[in-house]
Coordinates of C-alpha atoms in Angstrom, one line a residue:
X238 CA 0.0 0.0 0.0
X239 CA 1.1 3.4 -0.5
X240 CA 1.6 5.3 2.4
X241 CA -0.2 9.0 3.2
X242 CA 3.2 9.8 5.4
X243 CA 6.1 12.0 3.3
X244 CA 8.5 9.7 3.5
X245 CA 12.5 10.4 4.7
X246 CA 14.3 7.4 3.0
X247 CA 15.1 6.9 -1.1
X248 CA 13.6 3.0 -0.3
X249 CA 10.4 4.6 1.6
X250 CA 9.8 6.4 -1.6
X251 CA 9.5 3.2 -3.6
X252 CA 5.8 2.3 -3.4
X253 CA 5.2 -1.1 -3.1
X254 CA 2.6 -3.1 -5.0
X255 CA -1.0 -3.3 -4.1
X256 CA -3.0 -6.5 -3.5
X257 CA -5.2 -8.1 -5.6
X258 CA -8.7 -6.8 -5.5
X259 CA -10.8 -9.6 -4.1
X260 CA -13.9 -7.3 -5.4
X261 CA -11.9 -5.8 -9.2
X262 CA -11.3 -8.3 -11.9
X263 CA -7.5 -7.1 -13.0
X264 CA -8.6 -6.0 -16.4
X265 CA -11.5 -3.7 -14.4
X266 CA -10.6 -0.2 -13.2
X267 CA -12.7 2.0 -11.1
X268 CA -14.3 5.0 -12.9
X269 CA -12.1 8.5 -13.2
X270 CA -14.7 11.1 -12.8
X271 CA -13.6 14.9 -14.5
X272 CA -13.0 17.1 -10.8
X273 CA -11.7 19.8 -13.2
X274 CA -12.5 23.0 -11.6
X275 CA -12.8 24.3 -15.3
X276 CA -15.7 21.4 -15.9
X277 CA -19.2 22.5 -16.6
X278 CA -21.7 20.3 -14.7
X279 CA -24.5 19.3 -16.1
X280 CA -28.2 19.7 -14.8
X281 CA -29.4 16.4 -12.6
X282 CA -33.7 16.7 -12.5
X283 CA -34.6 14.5 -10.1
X284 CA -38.2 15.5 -10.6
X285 CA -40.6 15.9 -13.2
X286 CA -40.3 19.2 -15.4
X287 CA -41.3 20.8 -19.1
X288 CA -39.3 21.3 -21.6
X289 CA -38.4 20.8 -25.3
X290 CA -36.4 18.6 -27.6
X291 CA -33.6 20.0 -29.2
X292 CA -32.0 17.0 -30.6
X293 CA -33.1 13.1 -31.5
X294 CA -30.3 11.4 -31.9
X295 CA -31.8 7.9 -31.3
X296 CA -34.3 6.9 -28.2
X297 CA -31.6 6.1 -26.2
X298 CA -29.7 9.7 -26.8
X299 CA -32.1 12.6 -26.8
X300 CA -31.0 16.1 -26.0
X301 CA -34.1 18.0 -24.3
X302 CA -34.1 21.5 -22.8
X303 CA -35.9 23.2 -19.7
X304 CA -38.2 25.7 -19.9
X305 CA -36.6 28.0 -17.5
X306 CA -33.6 27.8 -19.1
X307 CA -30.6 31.2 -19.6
X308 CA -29.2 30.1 -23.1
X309 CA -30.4 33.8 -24.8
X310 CA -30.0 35.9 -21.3
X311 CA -26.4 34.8 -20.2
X312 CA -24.9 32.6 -23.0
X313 CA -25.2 33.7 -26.4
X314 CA -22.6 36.2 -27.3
X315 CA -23.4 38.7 -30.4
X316 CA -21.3 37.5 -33.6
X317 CA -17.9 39.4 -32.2
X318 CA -15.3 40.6 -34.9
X319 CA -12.6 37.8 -35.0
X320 CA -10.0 40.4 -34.6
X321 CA -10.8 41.5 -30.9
X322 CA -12.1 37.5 -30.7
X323 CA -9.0 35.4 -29.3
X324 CA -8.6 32.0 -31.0
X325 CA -8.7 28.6 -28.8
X326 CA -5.0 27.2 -27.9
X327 CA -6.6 23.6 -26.9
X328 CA -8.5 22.2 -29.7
X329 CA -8.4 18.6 -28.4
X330 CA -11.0 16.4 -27.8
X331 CA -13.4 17.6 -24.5
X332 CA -11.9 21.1 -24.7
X333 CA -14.7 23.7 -24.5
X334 CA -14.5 26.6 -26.9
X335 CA -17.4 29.8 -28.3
X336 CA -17.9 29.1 -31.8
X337 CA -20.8 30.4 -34.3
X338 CA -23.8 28.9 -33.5
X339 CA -25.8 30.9 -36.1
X340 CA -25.2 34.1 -38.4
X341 CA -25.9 35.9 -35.3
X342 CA -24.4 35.0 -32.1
X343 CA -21.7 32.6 -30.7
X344 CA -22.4 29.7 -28.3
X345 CA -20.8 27.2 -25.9
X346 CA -19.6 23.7 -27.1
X347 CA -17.4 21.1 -26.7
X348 CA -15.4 19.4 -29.2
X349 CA -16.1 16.0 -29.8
X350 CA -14.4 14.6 -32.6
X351 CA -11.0 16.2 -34.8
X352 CA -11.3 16.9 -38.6
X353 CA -8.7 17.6 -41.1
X354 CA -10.0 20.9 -41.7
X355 CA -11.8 21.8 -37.9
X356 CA -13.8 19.5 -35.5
X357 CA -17.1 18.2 -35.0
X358 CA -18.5 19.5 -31.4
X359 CA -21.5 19.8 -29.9
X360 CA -23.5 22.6 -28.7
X361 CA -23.9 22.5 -24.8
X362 CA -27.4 24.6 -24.9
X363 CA -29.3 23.5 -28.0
X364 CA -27.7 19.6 -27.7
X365 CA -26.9 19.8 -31.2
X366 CA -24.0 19.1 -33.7
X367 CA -22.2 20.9 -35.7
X368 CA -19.1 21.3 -37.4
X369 CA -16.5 24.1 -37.4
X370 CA -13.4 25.4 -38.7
X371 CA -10.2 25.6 -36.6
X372 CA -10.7 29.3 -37.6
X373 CA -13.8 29.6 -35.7
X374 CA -12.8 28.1 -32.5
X375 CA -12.6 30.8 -29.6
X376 CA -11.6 31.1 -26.2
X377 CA -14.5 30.5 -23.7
X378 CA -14.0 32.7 -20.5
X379 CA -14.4 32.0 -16.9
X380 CA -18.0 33.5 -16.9
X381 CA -19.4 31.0 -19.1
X382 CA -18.2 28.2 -17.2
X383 CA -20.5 28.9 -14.2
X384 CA -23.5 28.1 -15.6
X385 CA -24.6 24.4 -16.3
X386 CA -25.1 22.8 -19.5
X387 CA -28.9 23.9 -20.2
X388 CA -29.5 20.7 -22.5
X389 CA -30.0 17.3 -20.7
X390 CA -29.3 14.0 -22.6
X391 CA -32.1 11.6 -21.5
X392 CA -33.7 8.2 -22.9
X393 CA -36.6 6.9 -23.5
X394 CA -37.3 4.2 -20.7
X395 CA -38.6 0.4 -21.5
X396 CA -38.2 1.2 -25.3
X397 CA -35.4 -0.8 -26.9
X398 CA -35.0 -1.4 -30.9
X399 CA -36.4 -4.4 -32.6
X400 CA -32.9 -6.0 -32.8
X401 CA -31.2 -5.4 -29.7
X402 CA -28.0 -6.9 -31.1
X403 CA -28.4 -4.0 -33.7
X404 CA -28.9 -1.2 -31.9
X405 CA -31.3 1.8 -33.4
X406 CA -32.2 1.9 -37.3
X407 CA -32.0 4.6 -39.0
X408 CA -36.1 4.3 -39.7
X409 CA -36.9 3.7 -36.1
X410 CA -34.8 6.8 -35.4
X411 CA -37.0 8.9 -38.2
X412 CA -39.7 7.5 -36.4
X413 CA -39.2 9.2 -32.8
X414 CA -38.2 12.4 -34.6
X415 CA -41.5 12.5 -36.9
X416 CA -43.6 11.7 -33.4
X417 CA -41.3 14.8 -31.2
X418 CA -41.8 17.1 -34.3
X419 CA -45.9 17.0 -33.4
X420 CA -44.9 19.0 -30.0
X421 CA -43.3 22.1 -29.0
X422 CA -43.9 21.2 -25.1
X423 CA -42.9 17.4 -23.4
X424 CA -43.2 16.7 -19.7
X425 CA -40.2 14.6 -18.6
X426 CA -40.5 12.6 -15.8
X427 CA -37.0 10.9 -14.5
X428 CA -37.5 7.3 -13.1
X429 CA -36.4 5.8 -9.8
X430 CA -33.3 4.4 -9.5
X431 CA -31.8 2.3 -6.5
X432 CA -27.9 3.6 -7.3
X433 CA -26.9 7.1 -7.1
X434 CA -25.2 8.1 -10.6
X435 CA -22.5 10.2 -8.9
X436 CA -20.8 12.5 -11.1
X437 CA -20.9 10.2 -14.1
X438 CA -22.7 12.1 -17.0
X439 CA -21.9 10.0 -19.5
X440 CA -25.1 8.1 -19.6
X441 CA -28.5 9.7 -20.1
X442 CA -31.3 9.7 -17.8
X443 CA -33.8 7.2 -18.2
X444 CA -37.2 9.5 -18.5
X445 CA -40.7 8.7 -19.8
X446 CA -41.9 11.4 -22.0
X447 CA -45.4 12.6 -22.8
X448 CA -46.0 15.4 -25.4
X449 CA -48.2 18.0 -24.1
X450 CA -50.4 21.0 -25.2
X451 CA -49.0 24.0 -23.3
X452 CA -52.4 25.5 -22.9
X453 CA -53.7 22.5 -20.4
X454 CA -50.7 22.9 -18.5
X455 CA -51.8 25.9 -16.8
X456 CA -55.2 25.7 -14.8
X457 CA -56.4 29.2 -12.5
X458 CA -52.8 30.6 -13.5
X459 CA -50.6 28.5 -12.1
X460 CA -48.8 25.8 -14.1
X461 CA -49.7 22.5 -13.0
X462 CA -47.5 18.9 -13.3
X463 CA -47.8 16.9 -16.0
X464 CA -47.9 13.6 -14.9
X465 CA -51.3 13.1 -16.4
X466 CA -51.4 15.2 -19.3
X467 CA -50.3 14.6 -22.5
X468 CA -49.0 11.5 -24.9
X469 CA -47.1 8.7 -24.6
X470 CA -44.0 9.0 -26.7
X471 CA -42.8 5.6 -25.9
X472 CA -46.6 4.4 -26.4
X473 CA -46.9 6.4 -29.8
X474 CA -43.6 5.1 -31.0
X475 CA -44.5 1.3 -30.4
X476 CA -47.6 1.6 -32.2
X477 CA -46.0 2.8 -35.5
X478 CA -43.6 0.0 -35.0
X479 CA -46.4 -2.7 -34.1
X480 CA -44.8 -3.7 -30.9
X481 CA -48.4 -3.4 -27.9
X482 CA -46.5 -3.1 -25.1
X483 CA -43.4 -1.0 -23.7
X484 CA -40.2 -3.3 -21.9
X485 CA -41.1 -3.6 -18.2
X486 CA -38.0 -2.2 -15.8
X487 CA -38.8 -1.0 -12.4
X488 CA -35.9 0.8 -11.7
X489 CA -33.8 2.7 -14.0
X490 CA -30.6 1.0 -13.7
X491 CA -32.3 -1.7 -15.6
X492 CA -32.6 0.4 -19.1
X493 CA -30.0 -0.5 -21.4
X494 CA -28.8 2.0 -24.0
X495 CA -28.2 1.2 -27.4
X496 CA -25.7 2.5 -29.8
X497 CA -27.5 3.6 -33.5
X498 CA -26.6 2.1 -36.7
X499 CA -26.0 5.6 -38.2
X500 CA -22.4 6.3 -38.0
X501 CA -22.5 9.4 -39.8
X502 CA -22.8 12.2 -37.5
X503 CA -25.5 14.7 -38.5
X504 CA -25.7 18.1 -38.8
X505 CA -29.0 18.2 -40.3
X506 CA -30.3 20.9 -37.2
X507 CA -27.0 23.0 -37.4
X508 CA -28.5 26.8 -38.4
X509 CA -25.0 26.9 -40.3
X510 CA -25.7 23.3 -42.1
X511 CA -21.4 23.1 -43.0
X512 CA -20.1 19.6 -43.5
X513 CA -16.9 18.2 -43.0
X514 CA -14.0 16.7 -44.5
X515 CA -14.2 13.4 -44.0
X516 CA -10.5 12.8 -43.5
X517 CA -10.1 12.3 -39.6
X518 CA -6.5 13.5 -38.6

């Protein structure tokens, strides 16, 4: 074991080797979590709330915003002149930069993937992809990093594809996008689970999701909770697949997540619509 004590020897300063894990296979390593002071958490609902869908990338990866949200107030800059703009030093993978989100104004997002000619990131507000050049990669300061991501990735629970082995087809993903697109207002309501996440925000929430008419969510003035208004989206999206009945997991540790047979990434709800070279460096 290593010891917590400085040491005043050159052999004290030799660690010695751990034990064997009686509970770790030796291939198995605990998780490293991102403690980064720098990091910019991520919104945890442990309730229901209203909000909309910003992205549909398959059920198992769908980026949804809160109502409530800041994007416009406190995290949209105006479309700065590049000269007074200072360029990002770190374009790596995870690095978080300001970059063009429309003609208009810049936004927060994090670089996901490295091009030959700039990177494919995603925006941290509006959940979607994009792609930009290394030219329009900027510097994010301090003040941005206070605020969390207003996006939150969720997934649909007790829905999995028709071939699990698969994953999600590219028609059952048109599917769940041509059911969201009939609503401009969902009620998402985070199931139970028995673990606590921690700070892993890698995986979605599991959620069911009901699309809602905004005017029967406010009764005498005051807007009411969801729970019983609205549709299905998991019961919609079985019916146009002929499956009658959703997966049954109580808790939502049990929901598996499955990866999508598209391997393309799209940019199909960029307001800039640019595609990249191909060429990954």
């Amino acid at each position: 074991m290593y010891s917590p004590e400085p040491s005043d020897t050159e052999d004290d300063k030799v660690p010695q080797q751990r034990p064997i894990s009686p509970y770790l296979d030796e291939s198995q390593k605990p998780p490293i979590y991102i403690t980064s002071p720098s990091k910019i958490h991520r919104i945890r609902c442990r309730r229901g709330y209203y909000a909309t869908v910003m992205s549909v990338i398959s059920p198992s990866e769908i980026y949804v915003r809160i109502v409530n949200h800041i994007t416009e107030t406190h995290l949209l800059i105006p479309n700065p002149s590049k000269k007074t703009q200072k360029l990002a030093e770190d374009i790596s993978v995870g690095t978080y930069v300001m970059t063009p989100y429309n003609e208009s104004f810049y936004g927060r997002a994090r670089i996901l993937k490295i091009r030959k000619t700039g990177v494919i990131l995603r925006f941290l507000d509006f959940g979607i992809l994009a792609f930009r050049k290394a030219n329009e990669l900027f510097f994010m300061e301090e003040k941005f990093k206070h605020f969390p991501w207003q996006t939150i990735k969720v997934a649909l629970h007790n829905l999995s594809p028709v071939d699990p082995e698969v994953g999600w087809s590219s028609e059952e993903v048109q599917i769940l996008r041509e059911i969201t697109n009939e609503y401009s207002l969902f009620w998402v309501k985070p199931q139970l689970s028995g673990s606590d996440p921690g700070n892993d925000d890698f995986y979605p929430i599991s959620v069911e999701l009901n699309g809602v008419n905004p005017e029967d969510t406010v009764v005498a003035g005051t807007t009411i909770s969801g729970d019983e208004l609205g549709d299905s989206i998991t019961d919609r999206y079985n019916m146009c697949i002929g499956k009658f009945a959703a997966d049954q997991h109580e808790d939502a540790e049990e929901q598996k997540f499955y990866p999508c047979q598209i391997e393309e990434y799209d940019f199909t709800d960029d307001p800039l619509s640019r595609l990249p070279d191909k060429r990954v460096v």
